[in-house]
PDB file of C-alpha atoms in Angstrom:
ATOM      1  CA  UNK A  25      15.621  20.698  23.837  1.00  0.00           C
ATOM      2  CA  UNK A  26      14.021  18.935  20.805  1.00  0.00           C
ATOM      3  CA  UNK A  27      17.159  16.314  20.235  1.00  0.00           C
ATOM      4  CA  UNK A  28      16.211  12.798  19.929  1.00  0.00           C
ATOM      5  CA  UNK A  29      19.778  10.833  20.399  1.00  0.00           C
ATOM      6  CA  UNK A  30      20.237   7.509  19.163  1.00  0.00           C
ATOM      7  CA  UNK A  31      23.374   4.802  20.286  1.00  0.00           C
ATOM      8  CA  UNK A  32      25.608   3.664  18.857  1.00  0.00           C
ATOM      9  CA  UNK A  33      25.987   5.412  15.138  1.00  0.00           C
ATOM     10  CA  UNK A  34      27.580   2.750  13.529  1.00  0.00           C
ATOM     11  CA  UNK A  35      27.398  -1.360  14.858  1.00  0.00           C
ATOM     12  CA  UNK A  36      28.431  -4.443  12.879  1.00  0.00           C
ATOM     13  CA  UNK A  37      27.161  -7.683  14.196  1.00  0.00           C
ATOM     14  CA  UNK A  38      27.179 -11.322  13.446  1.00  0.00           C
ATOM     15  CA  UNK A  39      23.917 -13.189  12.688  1.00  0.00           C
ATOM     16  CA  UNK A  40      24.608 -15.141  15.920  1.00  0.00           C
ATOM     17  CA  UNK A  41      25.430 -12.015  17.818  1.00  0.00           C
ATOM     18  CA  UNK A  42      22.836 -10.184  20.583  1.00  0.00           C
ATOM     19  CA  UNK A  43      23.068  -6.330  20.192  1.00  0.00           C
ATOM     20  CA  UNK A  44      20.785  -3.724  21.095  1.00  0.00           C
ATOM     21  CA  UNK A  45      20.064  -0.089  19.872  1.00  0.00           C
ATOM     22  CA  UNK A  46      18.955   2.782  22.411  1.00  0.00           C
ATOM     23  CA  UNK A  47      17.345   5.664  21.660  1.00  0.00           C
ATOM     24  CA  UNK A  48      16.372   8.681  23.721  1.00  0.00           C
ATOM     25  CA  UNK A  49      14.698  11.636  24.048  1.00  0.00           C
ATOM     26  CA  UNK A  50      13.731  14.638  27.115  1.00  0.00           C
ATOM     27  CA  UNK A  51      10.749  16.157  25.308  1.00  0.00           C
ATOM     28  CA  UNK A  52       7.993  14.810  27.280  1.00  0.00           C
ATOM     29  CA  UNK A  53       7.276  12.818  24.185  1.00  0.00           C
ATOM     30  CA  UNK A  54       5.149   9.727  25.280  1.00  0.00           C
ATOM     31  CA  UNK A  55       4.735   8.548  21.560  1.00  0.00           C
ATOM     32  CA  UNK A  56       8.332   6.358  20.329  1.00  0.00           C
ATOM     33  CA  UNK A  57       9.155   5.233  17.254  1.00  0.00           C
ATOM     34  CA  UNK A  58      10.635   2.997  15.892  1.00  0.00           C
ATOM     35  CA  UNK A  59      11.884   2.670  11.533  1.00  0.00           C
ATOM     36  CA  UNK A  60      14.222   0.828   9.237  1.00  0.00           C
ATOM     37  CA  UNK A  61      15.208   2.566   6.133  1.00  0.00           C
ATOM     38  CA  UNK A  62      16.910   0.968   3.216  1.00  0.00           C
ATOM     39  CA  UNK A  63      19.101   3.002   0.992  1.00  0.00           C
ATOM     40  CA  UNK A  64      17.270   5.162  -1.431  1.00  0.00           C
ATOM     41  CA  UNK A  65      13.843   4.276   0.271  1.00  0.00           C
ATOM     42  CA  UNK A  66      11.753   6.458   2.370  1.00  0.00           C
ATOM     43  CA  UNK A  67      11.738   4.747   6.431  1.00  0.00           C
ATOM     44  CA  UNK A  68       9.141   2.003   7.137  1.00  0.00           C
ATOM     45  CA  UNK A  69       7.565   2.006  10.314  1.00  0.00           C
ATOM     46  CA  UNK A  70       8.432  -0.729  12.874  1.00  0.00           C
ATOM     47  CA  UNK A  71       6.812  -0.276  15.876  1.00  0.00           C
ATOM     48  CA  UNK A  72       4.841   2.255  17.882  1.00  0.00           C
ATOM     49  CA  UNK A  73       4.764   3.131  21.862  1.00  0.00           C
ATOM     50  CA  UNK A  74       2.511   5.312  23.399  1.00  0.00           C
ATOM     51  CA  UNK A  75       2.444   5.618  27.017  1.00  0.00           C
ATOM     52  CA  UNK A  76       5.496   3.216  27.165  1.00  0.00           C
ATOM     53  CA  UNK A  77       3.074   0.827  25.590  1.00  0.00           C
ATOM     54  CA  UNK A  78       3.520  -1.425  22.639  1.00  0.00           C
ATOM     55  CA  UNK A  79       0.451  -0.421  20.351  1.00  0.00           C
ATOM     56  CA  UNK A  80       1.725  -0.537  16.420  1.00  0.00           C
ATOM     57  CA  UNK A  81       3.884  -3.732  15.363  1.00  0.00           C
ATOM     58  CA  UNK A  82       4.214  -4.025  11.941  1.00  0.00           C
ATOM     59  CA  UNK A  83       4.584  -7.631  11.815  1.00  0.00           C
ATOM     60  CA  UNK A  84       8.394  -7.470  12.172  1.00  0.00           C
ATOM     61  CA  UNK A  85       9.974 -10.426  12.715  1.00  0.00           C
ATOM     62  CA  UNK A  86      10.360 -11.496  16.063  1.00  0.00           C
ATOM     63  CA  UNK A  87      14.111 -11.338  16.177  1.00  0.00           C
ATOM     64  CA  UNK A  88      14.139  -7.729  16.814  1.00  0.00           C
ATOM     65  CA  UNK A  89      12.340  -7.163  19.652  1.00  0.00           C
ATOM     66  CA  UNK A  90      11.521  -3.381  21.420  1.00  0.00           C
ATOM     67  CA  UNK A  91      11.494  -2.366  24.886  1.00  0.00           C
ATOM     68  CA  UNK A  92      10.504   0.668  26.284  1.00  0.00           C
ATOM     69  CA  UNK A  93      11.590   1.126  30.153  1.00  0.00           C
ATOM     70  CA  UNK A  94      10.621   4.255  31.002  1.00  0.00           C
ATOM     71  CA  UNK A  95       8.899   7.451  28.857  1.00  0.00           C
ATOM     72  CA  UNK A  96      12.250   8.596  27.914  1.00  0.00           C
ATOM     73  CA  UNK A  97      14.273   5.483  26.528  1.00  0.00           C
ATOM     74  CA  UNK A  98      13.296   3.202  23.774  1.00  0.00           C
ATOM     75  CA  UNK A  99      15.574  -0.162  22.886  1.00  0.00           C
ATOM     76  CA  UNK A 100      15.803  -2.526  19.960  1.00  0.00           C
ATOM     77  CA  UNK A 101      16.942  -5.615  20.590  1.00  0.00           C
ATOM     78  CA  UNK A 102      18.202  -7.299  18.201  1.00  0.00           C
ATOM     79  CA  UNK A 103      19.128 -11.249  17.679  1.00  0.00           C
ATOM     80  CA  UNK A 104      19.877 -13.561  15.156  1.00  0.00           C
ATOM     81  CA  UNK A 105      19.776 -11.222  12.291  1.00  0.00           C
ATOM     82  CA  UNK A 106      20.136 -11.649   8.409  1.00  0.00           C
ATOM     83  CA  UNK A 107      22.263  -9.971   6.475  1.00  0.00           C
ATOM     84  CA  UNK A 108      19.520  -8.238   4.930  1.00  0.00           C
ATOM     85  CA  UNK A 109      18.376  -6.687   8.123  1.00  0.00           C
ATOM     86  CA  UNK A 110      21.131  -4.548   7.259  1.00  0.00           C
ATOM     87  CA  UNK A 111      19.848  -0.844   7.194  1.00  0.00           C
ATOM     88  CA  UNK A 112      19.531   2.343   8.888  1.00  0.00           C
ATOM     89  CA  UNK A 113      17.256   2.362  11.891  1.00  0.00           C
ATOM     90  CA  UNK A 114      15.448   5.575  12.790  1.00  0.00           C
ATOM     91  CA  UNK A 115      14.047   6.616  16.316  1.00  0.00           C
ATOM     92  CA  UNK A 116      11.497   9.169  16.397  1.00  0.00           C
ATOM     93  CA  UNK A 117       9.104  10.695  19.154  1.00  0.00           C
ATOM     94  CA  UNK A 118       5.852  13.042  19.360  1.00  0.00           C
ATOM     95  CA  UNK A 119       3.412  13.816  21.957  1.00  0.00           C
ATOM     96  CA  UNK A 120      -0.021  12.057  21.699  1.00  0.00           C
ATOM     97  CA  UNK A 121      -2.857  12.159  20.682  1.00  0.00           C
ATOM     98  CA  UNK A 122      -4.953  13.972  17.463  1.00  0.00           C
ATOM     99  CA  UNK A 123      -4.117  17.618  18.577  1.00  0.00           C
ATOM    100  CA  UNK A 124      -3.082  19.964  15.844  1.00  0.00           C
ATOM    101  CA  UNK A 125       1.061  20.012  15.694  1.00  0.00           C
ATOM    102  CA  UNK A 126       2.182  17.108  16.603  1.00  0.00           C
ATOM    103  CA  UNK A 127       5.226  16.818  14.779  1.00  0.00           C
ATOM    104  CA  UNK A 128       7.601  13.901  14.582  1.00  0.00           C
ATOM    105  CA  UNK A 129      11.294  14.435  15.820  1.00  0.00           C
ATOM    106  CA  UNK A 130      13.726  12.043  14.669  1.00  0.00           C
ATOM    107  CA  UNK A 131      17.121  10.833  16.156  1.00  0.00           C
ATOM    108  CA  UNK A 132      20.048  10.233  13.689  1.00  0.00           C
ATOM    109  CA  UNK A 133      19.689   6.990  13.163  1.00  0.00           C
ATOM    110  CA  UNK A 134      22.253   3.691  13.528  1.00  0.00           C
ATOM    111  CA  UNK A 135      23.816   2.225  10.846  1.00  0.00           C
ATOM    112  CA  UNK A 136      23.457  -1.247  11.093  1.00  0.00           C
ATOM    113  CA  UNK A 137      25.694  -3.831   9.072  1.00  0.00           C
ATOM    114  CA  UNK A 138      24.826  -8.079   9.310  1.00  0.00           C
ATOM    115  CA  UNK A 139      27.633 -10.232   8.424  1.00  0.00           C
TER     116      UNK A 139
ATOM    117  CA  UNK B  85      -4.020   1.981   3.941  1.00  0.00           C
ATOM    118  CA  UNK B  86      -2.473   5.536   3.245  1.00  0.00           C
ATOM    119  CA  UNK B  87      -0.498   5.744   0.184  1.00  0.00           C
ATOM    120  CA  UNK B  88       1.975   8.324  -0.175  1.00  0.00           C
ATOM    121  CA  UNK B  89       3.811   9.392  -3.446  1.00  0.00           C
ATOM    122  CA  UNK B  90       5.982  12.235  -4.303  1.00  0.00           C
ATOM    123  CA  UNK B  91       6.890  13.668  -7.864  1.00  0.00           C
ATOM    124  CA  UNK B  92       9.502  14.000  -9.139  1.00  0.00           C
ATOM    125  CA  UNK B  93      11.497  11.208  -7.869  1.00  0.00           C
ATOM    126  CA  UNK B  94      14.975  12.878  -8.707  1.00  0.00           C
ATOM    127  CA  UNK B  95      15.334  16.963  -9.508  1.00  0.00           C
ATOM    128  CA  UNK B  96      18.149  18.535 -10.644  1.00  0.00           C
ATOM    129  CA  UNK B  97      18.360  22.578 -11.193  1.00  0.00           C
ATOM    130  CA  UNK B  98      20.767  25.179 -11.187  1.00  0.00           C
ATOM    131  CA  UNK B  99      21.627  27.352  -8.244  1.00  0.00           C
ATOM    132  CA  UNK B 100      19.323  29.882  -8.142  1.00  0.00           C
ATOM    133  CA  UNK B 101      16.375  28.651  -9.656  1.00  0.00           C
ATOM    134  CA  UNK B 102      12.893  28.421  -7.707  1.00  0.00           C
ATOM    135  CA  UNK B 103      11.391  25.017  -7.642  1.00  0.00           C
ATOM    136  CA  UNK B 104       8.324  22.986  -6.200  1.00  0.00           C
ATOM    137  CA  UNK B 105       8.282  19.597  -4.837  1.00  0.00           C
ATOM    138  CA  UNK B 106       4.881  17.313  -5.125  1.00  0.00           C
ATOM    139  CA  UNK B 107       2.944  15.271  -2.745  1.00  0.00           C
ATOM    140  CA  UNK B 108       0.190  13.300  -2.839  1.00  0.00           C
ATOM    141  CA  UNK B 109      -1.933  11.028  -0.798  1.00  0.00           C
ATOM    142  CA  UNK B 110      -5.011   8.777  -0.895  1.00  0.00           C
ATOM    143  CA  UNK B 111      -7.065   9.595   2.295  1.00  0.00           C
ATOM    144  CA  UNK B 112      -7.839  12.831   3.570  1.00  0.00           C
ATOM    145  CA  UNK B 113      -8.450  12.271   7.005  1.00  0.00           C
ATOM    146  CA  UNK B 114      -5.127  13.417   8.218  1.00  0.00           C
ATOM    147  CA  UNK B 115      -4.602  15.508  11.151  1.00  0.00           C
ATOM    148  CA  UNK B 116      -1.206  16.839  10.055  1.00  0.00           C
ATOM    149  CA  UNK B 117       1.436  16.411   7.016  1.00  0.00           C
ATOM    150  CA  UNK B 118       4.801  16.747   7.923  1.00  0.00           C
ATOM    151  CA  UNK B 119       8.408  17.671   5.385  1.00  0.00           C
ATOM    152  CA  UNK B 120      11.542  16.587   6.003  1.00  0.00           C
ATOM    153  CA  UNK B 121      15.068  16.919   4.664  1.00  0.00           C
ATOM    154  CA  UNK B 122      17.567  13.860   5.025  1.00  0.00           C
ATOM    155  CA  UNK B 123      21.295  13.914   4.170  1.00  0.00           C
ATOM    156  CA  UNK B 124      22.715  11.019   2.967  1.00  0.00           C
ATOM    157  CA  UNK B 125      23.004   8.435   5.957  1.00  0.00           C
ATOM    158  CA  UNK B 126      21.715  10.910   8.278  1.00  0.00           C
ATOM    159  CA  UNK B 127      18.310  11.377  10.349  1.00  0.00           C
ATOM    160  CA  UNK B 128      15.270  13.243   9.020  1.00  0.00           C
ATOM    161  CA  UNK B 129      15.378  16.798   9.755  1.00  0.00           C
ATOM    162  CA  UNK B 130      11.673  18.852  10.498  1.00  0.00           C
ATOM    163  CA  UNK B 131      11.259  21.492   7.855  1.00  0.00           C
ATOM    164  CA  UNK B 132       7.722  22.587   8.230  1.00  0.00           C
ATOM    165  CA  UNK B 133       4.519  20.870   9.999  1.00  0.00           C
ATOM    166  CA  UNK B 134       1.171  22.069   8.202  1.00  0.00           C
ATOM    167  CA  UNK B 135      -1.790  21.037  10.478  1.00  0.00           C
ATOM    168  CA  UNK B 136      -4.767  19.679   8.584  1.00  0.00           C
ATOM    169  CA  UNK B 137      -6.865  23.483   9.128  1.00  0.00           C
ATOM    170  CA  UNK B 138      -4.130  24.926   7.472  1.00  0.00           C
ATOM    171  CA  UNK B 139      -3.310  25.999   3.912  1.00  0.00           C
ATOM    172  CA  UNK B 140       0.500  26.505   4.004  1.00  0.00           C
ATOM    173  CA  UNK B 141       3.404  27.435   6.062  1.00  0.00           C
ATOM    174  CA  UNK B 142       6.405  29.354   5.580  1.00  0.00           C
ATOM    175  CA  UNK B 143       9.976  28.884   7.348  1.00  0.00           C
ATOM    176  CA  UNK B 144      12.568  31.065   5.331  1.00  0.00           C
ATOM    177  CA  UNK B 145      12.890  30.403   1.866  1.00  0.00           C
ATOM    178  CA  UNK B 146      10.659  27.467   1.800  1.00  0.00           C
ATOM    179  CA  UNK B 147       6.865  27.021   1.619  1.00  0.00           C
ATOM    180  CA  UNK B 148       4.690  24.551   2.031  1.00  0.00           C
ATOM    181  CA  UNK B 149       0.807  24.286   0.941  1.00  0.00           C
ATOM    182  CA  UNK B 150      -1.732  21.447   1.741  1.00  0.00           C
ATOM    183  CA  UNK B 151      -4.853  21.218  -0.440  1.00  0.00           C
ATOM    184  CA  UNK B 152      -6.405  18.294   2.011  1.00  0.00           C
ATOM    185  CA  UNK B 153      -9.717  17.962  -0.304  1.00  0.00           C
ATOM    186  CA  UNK B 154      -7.765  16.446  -3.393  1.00  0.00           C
ATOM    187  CA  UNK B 155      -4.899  14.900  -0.888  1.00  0.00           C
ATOM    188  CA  UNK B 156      -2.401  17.178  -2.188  1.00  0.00           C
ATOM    189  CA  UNK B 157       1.191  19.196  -0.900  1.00  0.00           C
ATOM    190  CA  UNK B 158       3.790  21.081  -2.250  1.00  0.00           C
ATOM    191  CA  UNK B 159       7.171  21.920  -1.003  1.00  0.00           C
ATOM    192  CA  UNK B 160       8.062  25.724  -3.368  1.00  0.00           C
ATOM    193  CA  UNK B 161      12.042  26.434  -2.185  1.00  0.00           C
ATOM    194  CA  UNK B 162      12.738  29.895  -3.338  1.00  0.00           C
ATOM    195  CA  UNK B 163      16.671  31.019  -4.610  1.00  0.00           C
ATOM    196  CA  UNK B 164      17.556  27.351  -4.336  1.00  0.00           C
ATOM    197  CA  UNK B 165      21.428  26.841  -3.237  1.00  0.00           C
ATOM    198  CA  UNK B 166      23.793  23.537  -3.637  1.00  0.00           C
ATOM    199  CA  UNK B 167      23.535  22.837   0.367  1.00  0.00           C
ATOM    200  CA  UNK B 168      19.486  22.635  -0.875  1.00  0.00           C
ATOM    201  CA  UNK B 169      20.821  19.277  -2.000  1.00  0.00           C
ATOM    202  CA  UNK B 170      18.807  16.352  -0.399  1.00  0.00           C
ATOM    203  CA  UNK B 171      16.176  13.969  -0.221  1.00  0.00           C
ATOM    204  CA  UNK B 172      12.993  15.782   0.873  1.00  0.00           C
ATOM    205  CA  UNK B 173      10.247  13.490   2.346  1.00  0.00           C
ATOM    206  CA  UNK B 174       6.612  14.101   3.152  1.00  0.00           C
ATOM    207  CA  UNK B 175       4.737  12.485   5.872  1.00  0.00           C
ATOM    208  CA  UNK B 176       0.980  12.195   6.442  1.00  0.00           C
ATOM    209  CA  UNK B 177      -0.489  11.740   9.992  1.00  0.00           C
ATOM    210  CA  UNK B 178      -3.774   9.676  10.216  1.00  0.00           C
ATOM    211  CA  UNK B 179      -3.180   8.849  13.696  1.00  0.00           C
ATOM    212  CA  UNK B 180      -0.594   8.142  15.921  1.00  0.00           C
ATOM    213  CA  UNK B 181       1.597   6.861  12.899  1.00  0.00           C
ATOM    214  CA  UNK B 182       3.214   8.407  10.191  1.00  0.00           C
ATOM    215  CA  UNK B 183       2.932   7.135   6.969  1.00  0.00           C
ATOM    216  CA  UNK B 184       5.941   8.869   4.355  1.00  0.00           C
ATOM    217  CA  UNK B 185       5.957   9.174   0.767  1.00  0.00           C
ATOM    218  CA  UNK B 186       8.696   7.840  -1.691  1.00  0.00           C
ATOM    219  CA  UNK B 187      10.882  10.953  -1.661  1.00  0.00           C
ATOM    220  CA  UNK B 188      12.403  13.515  -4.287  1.00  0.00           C
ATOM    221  CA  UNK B 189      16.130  13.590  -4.345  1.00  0.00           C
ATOM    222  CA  UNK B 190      16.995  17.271  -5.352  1.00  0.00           C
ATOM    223  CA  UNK B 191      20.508  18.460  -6.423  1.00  0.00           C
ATOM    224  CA  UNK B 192      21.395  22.310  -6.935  1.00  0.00           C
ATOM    225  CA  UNK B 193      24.315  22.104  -9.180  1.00  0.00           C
ATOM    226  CA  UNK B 194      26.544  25.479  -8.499  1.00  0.00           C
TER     227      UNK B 194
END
């Protein structure tokens, strides 16, 4: 199984509203991402977990906020949003470490609208 | 920090026609580059993984080189078809991040 699944597909939130994303994935993976990706841009990283520890934040802004429980699940949490937060947001996984192969799986993203 | 850019930015060719997607990037210490395919509003789809000893791969009716020395990739799609049609992405891996170029947007026109 090499599917990374993402909840929900679609979410439209309030800037005063508390939502979170979930992504997951039964690969073994112990390397989570996650990205945002504008339209017509390629994704840009957010954040990195490796061993189900935070170790790449990209200076996001500290309304979204990522969890991850166990090695399978990652969450965004998300609060107080602008409207231009609005974007796709990507989960991906790989194993770890500098081995030859490790390729990046991605989920299918959520589209995520601010009002 | 890794910069990643692909050539051209859009493509647009008949059905049938072989073509060859460019990309480049600034540091050569990568351990892997990576292409992708993404519909519009979808995920990124895996198309081929070259690992930095390698000099290409081949999945079907694409193939993909890596020239690591001058930081270079191509993406050749053979007999191209409309459901070609896409944004194709290339990703370098220094480390345990990915860092992905700006994307060609390819349309096969029937």
């Amino acid at each position: 199984d090499t599917e990374v699944t993402q909840t929900p597909k679609h979410l439209v939130m309030g800037m005063t509203n508390k939502k979170s994303l979930k992504c997951e994935q039964h690969m073994g993976h112990r390397a989570m991402y996650w990205y945002k990706q504008k339209a017509k841009k390629p994704p840009e990283l957010m954040f990195v977990y490796s061993y189900e520890k935070l170790s790449i934040n990209e200076s996001v802004p500290s309304r979204f906020s990522p969890e991850c429980p166990n090695s399978s699940l990652l969450n965004l949490h998300l609060h107080a949003l602008q409207p231009e937060d609005s974007a796709l947001y990507l989960c991906a996984s790989s194993r770890l470490g500098t081995g030859l192969g490790y390729e990046q799986y991605f989920g299918p993203g959520t589209r995520l609208t601010v009002t | 920090k890794q910069e990643v850019t692909q050539i051209p930015a859009a493509l647009s060719v008949p059905e049938g026609e072989n073509l060859v997607l460019n990309c480049s990037f600034t540091d050569s210490a990568i351990y892997n580059l990576q292409w992708f395919r993404q519909d519009p509003g979808k995920g990124l789809t895996s198309l081929l993984l070259i690992q930095s000893s390698q000099r290409e791969q081949t999945s079907g009716r694409l193939n993909a080189s890596l020239d690591k020395s001058s930081g270079r990739s191509t993406l050749y799609i053979a007999a191209s078809q409309p459901g070609d049609s896409a944004t194709y992405l290339c990703a370098v891996r220094p480390g345990n991040q990915f860092y992905f170029g700006t994307g060609t947007s390819l349309t096969v026109i029937p």
